[in-house]
PDB file of C-alpha atoms in Angstrom:
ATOM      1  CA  UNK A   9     -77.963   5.854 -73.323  1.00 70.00           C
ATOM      2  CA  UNK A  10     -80.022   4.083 -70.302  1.00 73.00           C
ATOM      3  CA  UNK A  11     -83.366   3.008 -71.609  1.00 89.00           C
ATOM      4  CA  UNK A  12     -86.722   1.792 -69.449  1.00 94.00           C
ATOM      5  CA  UNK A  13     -87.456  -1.771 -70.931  1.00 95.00           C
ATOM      6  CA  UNK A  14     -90.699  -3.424 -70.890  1.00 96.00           C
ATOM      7  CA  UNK A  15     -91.884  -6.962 -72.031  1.00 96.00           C
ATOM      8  CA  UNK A  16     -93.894  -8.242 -74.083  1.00 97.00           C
ATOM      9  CA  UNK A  17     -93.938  -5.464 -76.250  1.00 95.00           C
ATOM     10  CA  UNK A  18     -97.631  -7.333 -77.405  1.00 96.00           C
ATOM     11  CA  UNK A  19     -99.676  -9.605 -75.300  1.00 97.00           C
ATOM     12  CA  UNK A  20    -103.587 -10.985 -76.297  1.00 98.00           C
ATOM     13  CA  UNK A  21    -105.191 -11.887 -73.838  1.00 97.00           C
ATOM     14  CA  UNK A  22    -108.886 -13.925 -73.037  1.00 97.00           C
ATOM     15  CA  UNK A  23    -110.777 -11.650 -70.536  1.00 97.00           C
ATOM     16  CA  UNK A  24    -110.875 -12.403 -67.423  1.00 97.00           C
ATOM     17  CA  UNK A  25    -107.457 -13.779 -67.538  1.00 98.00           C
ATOM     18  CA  UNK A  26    -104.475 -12.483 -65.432  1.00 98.00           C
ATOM     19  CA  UNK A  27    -101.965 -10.544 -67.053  1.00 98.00           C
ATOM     20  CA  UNK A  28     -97.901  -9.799 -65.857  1.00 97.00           C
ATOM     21  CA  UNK A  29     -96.355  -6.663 -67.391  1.00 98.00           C
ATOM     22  CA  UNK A  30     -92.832  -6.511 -66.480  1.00 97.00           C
ATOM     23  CA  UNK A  31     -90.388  -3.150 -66.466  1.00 97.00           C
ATOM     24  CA  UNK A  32     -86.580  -2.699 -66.046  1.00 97.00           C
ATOM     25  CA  UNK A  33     -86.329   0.680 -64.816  1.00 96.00           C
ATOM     26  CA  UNK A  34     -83.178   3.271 -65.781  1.00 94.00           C
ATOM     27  CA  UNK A  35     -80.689   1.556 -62.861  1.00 91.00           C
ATOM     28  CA  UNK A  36     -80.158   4.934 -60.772  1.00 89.00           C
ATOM     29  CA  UNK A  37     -84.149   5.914 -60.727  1.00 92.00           C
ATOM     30  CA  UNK A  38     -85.990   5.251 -57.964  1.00 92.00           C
ATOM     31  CA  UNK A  39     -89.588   6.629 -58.727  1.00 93.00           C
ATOM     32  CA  UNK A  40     -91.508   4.096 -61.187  1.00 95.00           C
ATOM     33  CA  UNK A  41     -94.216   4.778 -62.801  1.00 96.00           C
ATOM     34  CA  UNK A  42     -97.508   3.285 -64.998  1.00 98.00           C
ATOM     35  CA  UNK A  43     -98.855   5.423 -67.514  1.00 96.00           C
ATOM     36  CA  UNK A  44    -101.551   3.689 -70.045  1.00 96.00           C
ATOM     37  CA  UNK A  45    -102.762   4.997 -73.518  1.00 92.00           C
ATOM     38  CA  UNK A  46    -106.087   3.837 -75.517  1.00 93.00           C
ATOM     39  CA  UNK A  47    -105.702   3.766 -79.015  1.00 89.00           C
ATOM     40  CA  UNK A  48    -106.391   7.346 -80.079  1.00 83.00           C
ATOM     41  CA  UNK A  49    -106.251   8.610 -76.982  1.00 86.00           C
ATOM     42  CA  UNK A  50    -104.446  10.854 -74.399  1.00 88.00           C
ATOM     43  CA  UNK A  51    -101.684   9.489 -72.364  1.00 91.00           C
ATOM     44  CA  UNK A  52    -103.310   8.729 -68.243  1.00 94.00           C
ATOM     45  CA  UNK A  53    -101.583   8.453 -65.376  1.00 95.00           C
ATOM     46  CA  UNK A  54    -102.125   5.049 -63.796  1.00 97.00           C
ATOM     47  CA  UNK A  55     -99.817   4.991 -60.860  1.00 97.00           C
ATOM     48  CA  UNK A  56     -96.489   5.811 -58.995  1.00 95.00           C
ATOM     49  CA  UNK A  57     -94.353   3.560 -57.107  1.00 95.00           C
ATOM     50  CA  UNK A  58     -91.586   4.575 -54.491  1.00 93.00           C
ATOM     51  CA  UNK A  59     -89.442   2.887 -51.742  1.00 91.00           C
ATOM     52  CA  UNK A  60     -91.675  -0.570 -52.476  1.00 92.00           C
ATOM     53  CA  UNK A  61     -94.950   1.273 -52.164  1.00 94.00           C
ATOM     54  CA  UNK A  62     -97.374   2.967 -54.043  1.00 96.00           C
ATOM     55  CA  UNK A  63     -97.175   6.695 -53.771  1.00 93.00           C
ATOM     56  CA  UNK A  64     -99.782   8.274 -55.568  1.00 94.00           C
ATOM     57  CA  UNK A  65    -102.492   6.102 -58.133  1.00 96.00           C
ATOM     58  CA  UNK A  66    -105.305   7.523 -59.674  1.00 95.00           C
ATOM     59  CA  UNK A  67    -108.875   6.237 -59.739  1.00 94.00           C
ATOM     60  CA  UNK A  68    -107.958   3.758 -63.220  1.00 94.00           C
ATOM     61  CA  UNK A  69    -106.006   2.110 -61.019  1.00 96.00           C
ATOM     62  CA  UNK A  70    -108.832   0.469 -59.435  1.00 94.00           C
ATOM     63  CA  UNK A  71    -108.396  -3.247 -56.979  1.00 95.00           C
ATOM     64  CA  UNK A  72    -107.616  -4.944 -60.338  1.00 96.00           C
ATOM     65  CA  UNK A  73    -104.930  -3.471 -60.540  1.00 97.00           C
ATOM     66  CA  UNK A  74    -101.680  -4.024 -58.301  1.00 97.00           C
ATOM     67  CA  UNK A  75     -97.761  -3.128 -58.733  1.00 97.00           C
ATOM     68  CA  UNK A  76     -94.796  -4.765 -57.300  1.00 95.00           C
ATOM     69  CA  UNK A  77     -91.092  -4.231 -57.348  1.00 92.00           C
ATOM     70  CA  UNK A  78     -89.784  -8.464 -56.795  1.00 87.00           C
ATOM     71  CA  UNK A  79     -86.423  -7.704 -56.955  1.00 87.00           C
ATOM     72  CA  UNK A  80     -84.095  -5.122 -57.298  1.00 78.00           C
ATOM     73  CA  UNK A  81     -84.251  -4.402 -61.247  1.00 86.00           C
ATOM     74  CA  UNK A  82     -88.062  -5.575 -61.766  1.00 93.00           C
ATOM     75  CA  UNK A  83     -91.135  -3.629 -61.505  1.00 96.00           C
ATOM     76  CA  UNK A  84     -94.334  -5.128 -62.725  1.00 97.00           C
ATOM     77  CA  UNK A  85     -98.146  -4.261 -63.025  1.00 98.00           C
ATOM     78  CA  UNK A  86    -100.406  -6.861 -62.735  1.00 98.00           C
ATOM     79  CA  UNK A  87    -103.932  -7.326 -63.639  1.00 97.00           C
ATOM     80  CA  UNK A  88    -105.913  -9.376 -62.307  1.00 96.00           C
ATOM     81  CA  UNK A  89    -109.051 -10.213 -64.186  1.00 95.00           C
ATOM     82  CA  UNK A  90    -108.997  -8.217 -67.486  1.00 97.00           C
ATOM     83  CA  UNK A  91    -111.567  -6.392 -69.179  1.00 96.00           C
ATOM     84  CA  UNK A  92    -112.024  -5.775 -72.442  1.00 97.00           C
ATOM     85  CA  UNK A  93    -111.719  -1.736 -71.853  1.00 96.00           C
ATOM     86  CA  UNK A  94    -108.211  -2.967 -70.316  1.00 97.00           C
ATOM     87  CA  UNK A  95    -106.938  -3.063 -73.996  1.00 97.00           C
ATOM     88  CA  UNK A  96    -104.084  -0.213 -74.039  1.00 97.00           C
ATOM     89  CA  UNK A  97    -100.918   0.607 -74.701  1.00 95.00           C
ATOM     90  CA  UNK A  98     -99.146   0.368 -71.368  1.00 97.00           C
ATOM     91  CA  UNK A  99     -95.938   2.324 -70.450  1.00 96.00           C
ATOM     92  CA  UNK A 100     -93.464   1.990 -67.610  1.00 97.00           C
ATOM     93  CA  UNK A 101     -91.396   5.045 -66.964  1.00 96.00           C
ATOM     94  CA  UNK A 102     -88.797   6.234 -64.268  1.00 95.00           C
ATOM     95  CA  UNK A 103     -86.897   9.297 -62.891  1.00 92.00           C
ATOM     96  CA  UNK A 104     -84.657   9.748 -60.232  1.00 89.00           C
ATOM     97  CA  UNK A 105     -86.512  12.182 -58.097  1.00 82.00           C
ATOM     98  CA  UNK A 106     -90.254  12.265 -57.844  1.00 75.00           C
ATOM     99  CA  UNK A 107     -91.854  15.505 -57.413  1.00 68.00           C
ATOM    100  CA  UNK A 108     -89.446  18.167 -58.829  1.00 61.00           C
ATOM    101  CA  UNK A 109     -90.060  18.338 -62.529  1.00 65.00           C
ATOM    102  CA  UNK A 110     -87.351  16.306 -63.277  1.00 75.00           C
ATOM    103  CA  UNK A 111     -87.321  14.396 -66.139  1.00 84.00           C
ATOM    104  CA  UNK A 112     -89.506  11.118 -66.382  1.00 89.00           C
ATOM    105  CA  UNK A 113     -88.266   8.699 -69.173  1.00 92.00           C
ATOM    106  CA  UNK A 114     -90.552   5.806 -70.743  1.00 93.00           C
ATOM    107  CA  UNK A 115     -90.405   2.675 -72.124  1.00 94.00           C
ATOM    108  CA  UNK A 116     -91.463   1.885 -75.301  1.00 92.00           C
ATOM    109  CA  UNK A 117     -94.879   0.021 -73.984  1.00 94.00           C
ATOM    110  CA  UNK A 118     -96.446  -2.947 -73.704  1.00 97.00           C
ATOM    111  CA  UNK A 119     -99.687  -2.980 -75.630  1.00 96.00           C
ATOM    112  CA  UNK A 120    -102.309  -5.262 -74.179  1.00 98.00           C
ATOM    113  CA  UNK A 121    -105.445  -6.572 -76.429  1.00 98.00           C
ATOM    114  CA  UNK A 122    -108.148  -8.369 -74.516  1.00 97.00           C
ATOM    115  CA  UNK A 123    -110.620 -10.094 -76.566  1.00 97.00           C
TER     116      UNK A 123
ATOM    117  CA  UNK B  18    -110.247  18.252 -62.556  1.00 67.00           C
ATOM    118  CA  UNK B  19    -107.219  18.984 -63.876  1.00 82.00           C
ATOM    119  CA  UNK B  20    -106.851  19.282 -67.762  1.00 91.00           C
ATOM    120  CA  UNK B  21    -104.716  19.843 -70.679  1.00 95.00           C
ATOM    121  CA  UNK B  22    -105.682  20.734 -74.247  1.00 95.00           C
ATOM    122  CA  UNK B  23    -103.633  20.487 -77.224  1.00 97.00           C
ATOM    123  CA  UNK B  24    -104.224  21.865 -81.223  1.00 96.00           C
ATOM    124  CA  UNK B  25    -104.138  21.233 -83.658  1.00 97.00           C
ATOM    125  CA  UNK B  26    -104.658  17.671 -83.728  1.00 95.00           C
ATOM    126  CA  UNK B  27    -103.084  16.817 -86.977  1.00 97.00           C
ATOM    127  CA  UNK B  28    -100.694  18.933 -88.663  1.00 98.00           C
ATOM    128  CA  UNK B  29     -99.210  18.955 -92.352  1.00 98.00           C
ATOM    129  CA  UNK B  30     -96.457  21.319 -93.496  1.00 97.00           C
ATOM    130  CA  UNK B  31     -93.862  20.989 -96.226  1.00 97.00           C
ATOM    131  CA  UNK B  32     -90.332  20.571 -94.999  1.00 97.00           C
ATOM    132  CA  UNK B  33     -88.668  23.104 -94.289  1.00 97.00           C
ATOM    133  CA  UNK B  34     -91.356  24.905 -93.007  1.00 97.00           C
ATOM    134  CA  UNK B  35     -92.436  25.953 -89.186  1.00 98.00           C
ATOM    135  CA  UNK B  36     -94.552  23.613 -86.958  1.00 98.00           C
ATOM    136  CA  UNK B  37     -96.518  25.283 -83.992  1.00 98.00           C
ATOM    137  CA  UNK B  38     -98.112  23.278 -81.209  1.00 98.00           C
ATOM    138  CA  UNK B  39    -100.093  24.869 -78.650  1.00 98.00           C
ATOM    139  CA  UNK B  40    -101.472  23.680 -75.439  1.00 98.00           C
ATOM    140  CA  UNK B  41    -103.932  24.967 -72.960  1.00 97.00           C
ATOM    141  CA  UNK B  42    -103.407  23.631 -68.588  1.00 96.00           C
ATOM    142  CA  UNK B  43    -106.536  23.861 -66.454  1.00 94.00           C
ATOM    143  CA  UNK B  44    -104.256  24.011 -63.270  1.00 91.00           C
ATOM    144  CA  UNK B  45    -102.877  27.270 -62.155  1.00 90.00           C
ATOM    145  CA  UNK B  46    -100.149  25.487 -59.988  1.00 90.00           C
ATOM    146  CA  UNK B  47     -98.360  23.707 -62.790  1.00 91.00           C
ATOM    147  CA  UNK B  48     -95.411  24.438 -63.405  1.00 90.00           C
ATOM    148  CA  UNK B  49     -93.363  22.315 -65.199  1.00 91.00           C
ATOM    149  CA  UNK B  50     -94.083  22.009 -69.183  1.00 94.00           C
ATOM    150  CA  UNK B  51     -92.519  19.015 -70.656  1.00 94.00           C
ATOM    151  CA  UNK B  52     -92.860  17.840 -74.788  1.00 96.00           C
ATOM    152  CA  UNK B  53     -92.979  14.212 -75.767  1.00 95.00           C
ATOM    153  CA  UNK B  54     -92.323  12.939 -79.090  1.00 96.00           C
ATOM    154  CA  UNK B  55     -93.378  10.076 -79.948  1.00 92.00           C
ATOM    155  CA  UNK B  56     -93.121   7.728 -83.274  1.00 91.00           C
ATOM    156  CA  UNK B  57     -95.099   5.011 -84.270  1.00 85.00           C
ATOM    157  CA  UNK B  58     -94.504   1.907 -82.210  1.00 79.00           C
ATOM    158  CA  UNK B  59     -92.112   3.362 -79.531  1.00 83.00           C
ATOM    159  CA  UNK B  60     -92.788   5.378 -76.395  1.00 86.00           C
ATOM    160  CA  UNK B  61     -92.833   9.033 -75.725  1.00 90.00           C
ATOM    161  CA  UNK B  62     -89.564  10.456 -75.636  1.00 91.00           C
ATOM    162  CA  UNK B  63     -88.677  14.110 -73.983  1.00 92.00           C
ATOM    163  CA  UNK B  64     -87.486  16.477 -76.678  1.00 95.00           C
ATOM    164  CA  UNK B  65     -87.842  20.008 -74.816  1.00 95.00           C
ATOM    165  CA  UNK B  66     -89.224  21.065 -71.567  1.00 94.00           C
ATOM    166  CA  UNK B  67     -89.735  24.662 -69.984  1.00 93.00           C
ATOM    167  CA  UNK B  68     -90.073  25.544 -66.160  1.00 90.00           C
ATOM    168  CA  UNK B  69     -92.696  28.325 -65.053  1.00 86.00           C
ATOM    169  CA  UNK B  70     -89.801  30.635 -63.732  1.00 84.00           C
ATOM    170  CA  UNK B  71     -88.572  30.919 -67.844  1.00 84.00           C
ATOM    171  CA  UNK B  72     -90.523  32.382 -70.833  1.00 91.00           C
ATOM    172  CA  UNK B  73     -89.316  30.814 -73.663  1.00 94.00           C
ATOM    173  CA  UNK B  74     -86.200  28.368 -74.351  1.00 94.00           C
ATOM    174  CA  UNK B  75     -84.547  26.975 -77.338  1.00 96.00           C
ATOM    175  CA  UNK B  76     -82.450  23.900 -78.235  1.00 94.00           C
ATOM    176  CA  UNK B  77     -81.291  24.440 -81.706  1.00 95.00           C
ATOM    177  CA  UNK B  78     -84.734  23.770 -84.174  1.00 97.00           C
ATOM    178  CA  UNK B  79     -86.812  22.900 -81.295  1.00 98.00           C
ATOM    179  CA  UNK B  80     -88.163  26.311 -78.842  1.00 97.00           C
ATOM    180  CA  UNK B  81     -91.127  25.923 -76.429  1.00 97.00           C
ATOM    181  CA  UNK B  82     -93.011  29.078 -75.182  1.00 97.00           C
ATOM    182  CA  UNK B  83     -94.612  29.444 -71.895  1.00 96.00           C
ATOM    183  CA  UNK B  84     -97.302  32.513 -71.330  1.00 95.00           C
ATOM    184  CA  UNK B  85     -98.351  31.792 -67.048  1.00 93.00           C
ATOM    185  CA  UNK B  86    -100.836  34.343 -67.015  1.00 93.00           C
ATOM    186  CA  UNK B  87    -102.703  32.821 -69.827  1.00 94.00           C
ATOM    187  CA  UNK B  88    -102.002  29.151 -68.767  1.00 95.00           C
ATOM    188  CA  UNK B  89    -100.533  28.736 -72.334  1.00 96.00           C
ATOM    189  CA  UNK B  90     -97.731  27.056 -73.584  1.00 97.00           C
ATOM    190  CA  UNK B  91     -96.459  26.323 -77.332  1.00 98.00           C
ATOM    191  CA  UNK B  92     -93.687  23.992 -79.427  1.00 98.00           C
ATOM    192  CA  UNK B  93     -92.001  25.485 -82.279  1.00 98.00           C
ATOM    193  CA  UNK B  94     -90.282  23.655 -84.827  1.00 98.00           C
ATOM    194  CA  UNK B  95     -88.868  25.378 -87.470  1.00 97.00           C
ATOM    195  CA  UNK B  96     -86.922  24.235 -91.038  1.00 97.00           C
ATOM    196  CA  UNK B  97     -88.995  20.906 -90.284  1.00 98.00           C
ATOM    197  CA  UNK B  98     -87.626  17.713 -91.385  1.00 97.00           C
ATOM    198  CA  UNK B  99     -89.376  14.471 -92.765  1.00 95.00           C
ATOM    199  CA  UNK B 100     -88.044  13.196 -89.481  1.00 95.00           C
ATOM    200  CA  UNK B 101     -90.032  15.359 -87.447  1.00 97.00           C
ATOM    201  CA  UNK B 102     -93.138  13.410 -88.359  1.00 97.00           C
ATOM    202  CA  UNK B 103     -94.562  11.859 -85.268  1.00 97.00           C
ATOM    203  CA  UNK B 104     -96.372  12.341 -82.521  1.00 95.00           C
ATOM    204  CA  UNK B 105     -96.032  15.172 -80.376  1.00 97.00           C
ATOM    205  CA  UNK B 106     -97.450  15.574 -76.628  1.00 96.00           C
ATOM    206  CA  UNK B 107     -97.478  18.210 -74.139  1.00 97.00           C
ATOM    207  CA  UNK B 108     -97.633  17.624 -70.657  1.00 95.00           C
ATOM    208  CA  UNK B 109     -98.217  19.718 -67.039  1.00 94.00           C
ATOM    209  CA  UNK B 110     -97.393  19.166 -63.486  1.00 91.00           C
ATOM    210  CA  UNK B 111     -97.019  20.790 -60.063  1.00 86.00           C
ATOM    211  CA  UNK B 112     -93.575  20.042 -58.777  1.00 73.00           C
ATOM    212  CA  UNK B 113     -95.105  19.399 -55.363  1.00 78.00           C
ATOM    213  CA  UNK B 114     -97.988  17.407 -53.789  1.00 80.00           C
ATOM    214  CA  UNK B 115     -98.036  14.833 -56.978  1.00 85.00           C
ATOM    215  CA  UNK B 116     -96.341  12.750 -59.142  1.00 85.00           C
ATOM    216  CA  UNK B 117     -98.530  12.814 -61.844  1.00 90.00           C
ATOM    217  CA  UNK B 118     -97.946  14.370 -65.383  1.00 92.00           C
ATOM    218  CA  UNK B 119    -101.271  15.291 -67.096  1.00 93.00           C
ATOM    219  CA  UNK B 120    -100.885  14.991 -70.719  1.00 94.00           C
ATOM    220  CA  UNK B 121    -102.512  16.783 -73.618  1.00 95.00           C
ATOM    221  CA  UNK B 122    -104.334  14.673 -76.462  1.00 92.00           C
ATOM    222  CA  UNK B 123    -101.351  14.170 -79.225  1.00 94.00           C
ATOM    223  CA  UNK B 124    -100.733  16.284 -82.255  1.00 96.00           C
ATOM    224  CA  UNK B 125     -99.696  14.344 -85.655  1.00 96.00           C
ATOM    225  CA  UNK B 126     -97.202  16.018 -87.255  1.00 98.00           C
ATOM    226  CA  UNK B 127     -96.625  14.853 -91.024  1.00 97.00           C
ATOM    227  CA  UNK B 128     -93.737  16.823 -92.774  1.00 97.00           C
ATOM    228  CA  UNK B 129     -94.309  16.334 -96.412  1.00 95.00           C
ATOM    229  CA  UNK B 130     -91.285  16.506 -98.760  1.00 90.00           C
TER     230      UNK B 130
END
């Protein structure tokens, strides 16, 4: 069964440091998506990514923040300076369509520490 | 702002035993109800979801519950399995105008054998 991908699956980081999570997306989807999760917490939206731009973010997803799509299997989210409240457990996810309740699958996460 | 609330937050029952999960949306135009399951180190994977034009619908132990008028919607898992033990979240969204799912705070199921 297609699965999202996402490395690292663990990355510590010094704050203020830049950090590079990367995503392979199911191969037929073509909505992308950041969700984030802090330990004990609810699942947030972060942002949503279609046709190389950004779609809809919400106000986490602040200037620090930034997405790209460098190729044609990669889709990243960078940040820029970390902050110790950046510490998460990161998820990529995809679907084909974007607004019809279809399905959205994710990845099993990246989770960042920033110390 | 838009909102979804989940109970319990933890949950123990002894297998073979039902598992209910209810969930509470803020926002009157959602309308698609999906579940996430999700075990300890992976990510959230879908295991039911339920559309606002349908009341209830089952896929074999797994049946989710959807009541419009009181903006409530519910898992049910009956003859639980050890298996079952995870995390489960619900989730809300308008089909139109956003992207965005809003999710509900996580139950932790533990099926004790």
């Amino acid at each position: 069964e297609p699965e999202v991908t996402q490395t690292p699956s663990h990355q510590v980081t010094q704050m203020g440091q830049e950090v590079i999570l990367r995503c392979v997306p199911i191969s037929n989807h073509l909505y992308f998506y950041w969700y984030r999760q802090i330990l004990g917490q609810k699942v947030e939206f972060l942002v949503s990514f279609y046709n190389n731009e950004i779609s809809e973010k919400s106000e986490i997803f602040d200037d620090q923040f930034s997405v790209e799509r460098p190729d044609g299997s990669n889709f990243t989210l960078k940040i820029r300076s970390t902050k110790l409240e950046d510490s998460a457990m990161y998820f990529c996810a995809s679907s084909v369509t974007g607004y019809s309740g279809n399905t959205i699958y994710f990845g099993e996460g990246s989770w960042l520490t920033v110390v | 702002g838009e909102n979804v609330e989940q109970h319990p937050s933890t949950l123990s029952v002894q297998e073979g035993d039902s598992a209910v999960i209810k969930c509470t949306y803020s926002d009157s135009a959602s309308n698609y109800f999906p579940w996430y399951k999700q075990e300890l180190g992976k990510g959230p994977q879908l295991i039911i979801d339920i559309r606002s034009n349908v009341g209830e619908k089952k896929d074999q132990r797994i049946a989710v519950t959807l009541n419009k008028t009181a903006k409530h919607f519910s898992l049910h898992i009956t003859e639980t399995q050890p298996e079952d033990s995870a995390v489960y979240f619900c989730a809300a969204k308008k089909t139109s105008g956003t992207y965005k799912y809003i999710f509900g705070t996580g139950t932790r199921l533990k099926v004790l054998a």
